[in-house]
PDB file of C-alpha atoms in Angstrom:
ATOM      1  CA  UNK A   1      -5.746  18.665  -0.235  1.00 57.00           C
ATOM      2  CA  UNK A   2      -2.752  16.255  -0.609  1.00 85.00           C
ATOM      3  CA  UNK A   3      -3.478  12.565  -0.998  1.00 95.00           C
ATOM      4  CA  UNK A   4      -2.962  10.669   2.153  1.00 97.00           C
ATOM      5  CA  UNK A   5      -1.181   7.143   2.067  1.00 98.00           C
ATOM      6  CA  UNK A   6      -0.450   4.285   4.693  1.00 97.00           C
ATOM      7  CA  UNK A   7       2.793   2.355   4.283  1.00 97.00           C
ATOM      8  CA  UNK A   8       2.802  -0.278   6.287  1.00 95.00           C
ATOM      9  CA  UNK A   9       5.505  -3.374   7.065  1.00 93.00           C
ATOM     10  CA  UNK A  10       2.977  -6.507   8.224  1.00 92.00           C
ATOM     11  CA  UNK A  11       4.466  -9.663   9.692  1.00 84.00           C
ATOM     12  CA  UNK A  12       7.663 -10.244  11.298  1.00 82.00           C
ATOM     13  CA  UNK A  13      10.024  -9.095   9.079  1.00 76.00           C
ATOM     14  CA  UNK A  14      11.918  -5.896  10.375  1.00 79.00           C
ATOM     15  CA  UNK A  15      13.776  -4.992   7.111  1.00 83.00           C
ATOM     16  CA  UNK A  16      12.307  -0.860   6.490  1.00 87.00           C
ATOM     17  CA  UNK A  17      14.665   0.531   4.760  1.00 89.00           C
ATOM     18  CA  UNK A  18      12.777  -0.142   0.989  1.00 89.00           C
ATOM     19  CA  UNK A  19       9.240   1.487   3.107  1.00 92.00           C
ATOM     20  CA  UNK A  20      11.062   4.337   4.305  1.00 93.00           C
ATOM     21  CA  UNK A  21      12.655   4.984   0.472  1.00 94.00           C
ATOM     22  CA  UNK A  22       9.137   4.919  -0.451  1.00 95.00           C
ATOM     23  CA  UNK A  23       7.450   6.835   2.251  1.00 95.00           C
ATOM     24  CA  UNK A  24       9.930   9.229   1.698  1.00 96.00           C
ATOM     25  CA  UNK A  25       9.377   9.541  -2.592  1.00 96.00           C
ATOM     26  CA  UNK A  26       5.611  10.035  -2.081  1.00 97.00           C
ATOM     27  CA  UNK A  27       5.979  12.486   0.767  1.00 97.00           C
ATOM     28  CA  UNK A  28       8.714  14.402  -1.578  1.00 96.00           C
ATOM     29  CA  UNK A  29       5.617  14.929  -3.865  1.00 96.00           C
ATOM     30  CA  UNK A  30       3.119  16.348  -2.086  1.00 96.00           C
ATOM     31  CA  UNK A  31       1.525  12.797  -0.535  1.00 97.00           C
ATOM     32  CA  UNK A  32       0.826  12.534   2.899  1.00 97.00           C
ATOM     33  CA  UNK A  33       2.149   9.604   4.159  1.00 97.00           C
ATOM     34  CA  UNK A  34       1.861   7.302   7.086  1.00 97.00           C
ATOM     35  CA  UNK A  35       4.006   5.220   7.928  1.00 95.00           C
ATOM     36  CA  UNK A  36       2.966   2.051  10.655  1.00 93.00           C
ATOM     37  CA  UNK A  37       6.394   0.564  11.312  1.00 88.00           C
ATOM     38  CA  UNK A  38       7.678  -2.507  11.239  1.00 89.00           C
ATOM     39  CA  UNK A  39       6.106  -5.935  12.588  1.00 90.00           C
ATOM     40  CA  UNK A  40       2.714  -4.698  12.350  1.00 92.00           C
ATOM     41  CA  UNK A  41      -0.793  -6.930  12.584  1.00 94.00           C
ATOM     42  CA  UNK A  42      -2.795  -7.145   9.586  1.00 96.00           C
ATOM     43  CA  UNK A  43      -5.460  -5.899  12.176  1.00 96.00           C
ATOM     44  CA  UNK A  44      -3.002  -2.606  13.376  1.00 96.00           C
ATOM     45  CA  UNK A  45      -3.031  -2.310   9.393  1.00 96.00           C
ATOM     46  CA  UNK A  46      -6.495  -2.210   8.481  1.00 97.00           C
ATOM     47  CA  UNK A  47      -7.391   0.230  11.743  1.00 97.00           C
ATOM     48  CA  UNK A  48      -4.841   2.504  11.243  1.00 97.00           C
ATOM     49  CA  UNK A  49      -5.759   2.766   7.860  1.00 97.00           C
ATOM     50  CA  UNK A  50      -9.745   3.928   8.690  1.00 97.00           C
ATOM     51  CA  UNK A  51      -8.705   5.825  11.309  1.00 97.00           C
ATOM     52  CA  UNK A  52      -6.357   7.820   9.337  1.00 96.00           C
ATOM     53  CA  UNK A  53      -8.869   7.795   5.985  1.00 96.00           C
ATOM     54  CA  UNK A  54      -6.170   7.247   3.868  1.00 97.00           C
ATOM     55  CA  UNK A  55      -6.577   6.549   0.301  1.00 97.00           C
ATOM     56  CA  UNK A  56      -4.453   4.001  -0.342  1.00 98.00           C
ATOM     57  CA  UNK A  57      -2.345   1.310   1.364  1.00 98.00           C
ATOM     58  CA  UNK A  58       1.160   0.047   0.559  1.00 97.00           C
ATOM     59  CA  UNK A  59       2.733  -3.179   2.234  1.00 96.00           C
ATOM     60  CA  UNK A  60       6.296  -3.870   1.909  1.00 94.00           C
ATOM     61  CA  UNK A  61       6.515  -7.598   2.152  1.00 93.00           C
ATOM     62  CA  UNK A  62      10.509  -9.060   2.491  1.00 87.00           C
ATOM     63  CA  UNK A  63       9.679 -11.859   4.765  1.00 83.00           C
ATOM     64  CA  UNK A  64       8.428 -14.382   1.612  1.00 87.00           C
ATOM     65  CA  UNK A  65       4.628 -14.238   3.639  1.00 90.00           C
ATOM     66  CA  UNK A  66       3.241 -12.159   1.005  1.00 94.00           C
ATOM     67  CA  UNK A  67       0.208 -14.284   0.265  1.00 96.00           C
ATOM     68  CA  UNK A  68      -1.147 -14.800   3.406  1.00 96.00           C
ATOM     69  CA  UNK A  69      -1.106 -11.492   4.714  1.00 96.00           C
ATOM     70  CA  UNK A  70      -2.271 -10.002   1.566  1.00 97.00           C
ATOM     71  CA  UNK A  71      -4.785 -12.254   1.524  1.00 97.00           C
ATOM     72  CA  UNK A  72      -5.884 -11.784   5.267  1.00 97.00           C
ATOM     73  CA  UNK A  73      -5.695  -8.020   5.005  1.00 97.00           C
ATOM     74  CA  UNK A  74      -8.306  -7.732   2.032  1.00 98.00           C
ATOM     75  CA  UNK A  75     -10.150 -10.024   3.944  1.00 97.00           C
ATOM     76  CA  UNK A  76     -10.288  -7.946   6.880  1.00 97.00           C
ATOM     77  CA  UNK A  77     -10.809  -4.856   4.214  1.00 97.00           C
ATOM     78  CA  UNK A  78     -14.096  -6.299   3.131  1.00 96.00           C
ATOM     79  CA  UNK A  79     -15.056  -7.402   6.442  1.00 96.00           C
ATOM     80  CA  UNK A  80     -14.584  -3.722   7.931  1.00 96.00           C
ATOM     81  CA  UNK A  81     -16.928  -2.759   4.592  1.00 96.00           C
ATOM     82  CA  UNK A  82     -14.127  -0.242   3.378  1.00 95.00           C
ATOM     83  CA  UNK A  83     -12.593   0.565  -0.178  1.00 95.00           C
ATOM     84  CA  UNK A  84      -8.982   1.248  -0.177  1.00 97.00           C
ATOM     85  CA  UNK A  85      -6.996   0.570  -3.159  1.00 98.00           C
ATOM     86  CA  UNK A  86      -3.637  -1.850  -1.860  1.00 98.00           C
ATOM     87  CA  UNK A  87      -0.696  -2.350  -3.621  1.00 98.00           C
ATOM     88  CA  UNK A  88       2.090  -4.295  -2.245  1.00 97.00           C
ATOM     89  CA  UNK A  89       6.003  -3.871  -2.916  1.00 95.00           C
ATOM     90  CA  UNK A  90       8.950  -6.183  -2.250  1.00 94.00           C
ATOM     91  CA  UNK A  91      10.883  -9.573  -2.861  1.00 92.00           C
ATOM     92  CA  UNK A  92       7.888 -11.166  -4.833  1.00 95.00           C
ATOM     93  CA  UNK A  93       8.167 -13.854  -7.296  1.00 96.00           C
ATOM     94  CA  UNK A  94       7.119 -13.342 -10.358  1.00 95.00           C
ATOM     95  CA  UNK A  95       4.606 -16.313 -10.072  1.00 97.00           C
ATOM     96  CA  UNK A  96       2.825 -14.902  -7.045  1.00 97.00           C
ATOM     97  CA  UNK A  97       2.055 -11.813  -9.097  1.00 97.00           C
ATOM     98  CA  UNK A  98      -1.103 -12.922 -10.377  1.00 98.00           C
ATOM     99  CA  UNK A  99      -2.357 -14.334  -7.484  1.00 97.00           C
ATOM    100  CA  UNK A 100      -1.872 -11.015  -5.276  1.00 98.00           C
ATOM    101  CA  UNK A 101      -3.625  -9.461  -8.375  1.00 97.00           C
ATOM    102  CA  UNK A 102      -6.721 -12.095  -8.192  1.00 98.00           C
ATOM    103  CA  UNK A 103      -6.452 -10.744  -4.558  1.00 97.00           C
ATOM    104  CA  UNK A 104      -7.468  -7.367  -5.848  1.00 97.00           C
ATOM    105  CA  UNK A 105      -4.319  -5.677  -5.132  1.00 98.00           C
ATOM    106  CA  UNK A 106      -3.445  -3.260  -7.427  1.00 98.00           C
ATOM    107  CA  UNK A 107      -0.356  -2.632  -8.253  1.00 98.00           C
ATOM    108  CA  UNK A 108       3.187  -5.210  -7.315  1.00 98.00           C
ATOM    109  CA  UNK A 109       6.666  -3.290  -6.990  1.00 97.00           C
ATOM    110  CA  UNK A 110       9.828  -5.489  -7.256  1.00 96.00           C
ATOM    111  CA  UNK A 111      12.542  -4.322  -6.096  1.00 93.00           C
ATOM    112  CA  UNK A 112      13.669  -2.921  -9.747  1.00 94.00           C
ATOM    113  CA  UNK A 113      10.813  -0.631  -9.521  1.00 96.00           C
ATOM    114  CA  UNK A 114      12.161   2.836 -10.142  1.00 97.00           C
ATOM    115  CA  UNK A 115      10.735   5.321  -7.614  1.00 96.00           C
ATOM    116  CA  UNK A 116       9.492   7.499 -10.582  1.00 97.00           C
ATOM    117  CA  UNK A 117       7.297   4.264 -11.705  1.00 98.00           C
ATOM    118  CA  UNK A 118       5.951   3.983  -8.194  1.00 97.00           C
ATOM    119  CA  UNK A 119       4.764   7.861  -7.620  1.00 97.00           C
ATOM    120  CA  UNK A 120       3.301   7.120 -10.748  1.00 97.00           C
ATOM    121  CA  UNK A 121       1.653   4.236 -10.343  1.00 98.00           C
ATOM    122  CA  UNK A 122       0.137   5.071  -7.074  1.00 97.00           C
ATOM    123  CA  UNK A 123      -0.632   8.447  -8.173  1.00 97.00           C
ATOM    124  CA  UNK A 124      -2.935   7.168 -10.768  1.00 96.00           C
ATOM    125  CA  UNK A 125      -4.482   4.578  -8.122  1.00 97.00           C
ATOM    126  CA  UNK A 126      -5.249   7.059  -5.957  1.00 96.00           C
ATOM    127  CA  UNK A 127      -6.593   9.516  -8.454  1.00 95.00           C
ATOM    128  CA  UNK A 128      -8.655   6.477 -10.009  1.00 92.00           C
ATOM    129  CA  UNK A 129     -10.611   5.442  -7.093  1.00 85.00           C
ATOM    130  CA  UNK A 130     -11.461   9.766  -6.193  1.00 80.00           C
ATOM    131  CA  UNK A 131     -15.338  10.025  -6.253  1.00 71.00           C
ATOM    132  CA  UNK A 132     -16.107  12.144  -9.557  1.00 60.00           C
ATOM    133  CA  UNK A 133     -16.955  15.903  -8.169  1.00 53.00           C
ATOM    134  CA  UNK A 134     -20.387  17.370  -9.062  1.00 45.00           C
ATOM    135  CA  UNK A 135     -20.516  20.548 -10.972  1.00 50.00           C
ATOM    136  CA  UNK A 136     -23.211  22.927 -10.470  1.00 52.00           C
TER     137      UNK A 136
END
């Protein structure tokens, strides 16, 4: 069964293109991807993301609001009593890294990131935070 992952554009900004480049790189390796659009509410986020039991979400952040929403949307994570692994990707300053790390998200793509690095990266998230099968 292929990993299933939300990519999701919260906030205002309507600038996809870097999402779709993504959406498109995971889906090219076997990941199931969902992708919200853009100008989406933390809220939209966080629901579409149960509803669609994905194991991992990725925001694309270009609007500079990167802290807040990452902040609200972990809140509203915990709140719904859910796990899901977040990374976020974008124009973030290298100072806000830690912070959105302190946050608990896991991973932070500039826009160097080589798509390679990303399937990677999100690969092992995902594969990480799997439940360890029994063996009988």
């Amino acid at each position: 069964m292929p990993y299933r992952v939300l990519v999701a554009k919260p906030g205002l900004d309507g600038h996809d293109r870097g999402a779709k480049v993504i959406a498109r790189a995971l889906r090219d390796v076997g990941f199931e991807v969902v992708y919200t659009g853009v100008r989406r509410s933390v809220d939209s986020i966080v629901s579409a993301a149960i509803q669609e039991d994905v194991q991992l979400i990725g925001l694309s952040l270009l609007s500079g609001a990167h802290l807040p929403l990452t902040q609200k949307l972990m809140a509203k994570l915990n709140e719904a009593g859910v796990t899901i692994p977040v990374v976020v990707g974008g124009t973030i300053p290298d100072q806000d890294i830690p912070t959105l790390q302190q946050l608990g998200v896991r991973a932070v793509f500039l826009p160097n990131t080589s798509l390679d690095e990303v399937v990677r990266a999100v690969t092992a998230i995902v594969e990480e935070a799997q439940p360890e099968e029994v063996v009988q």
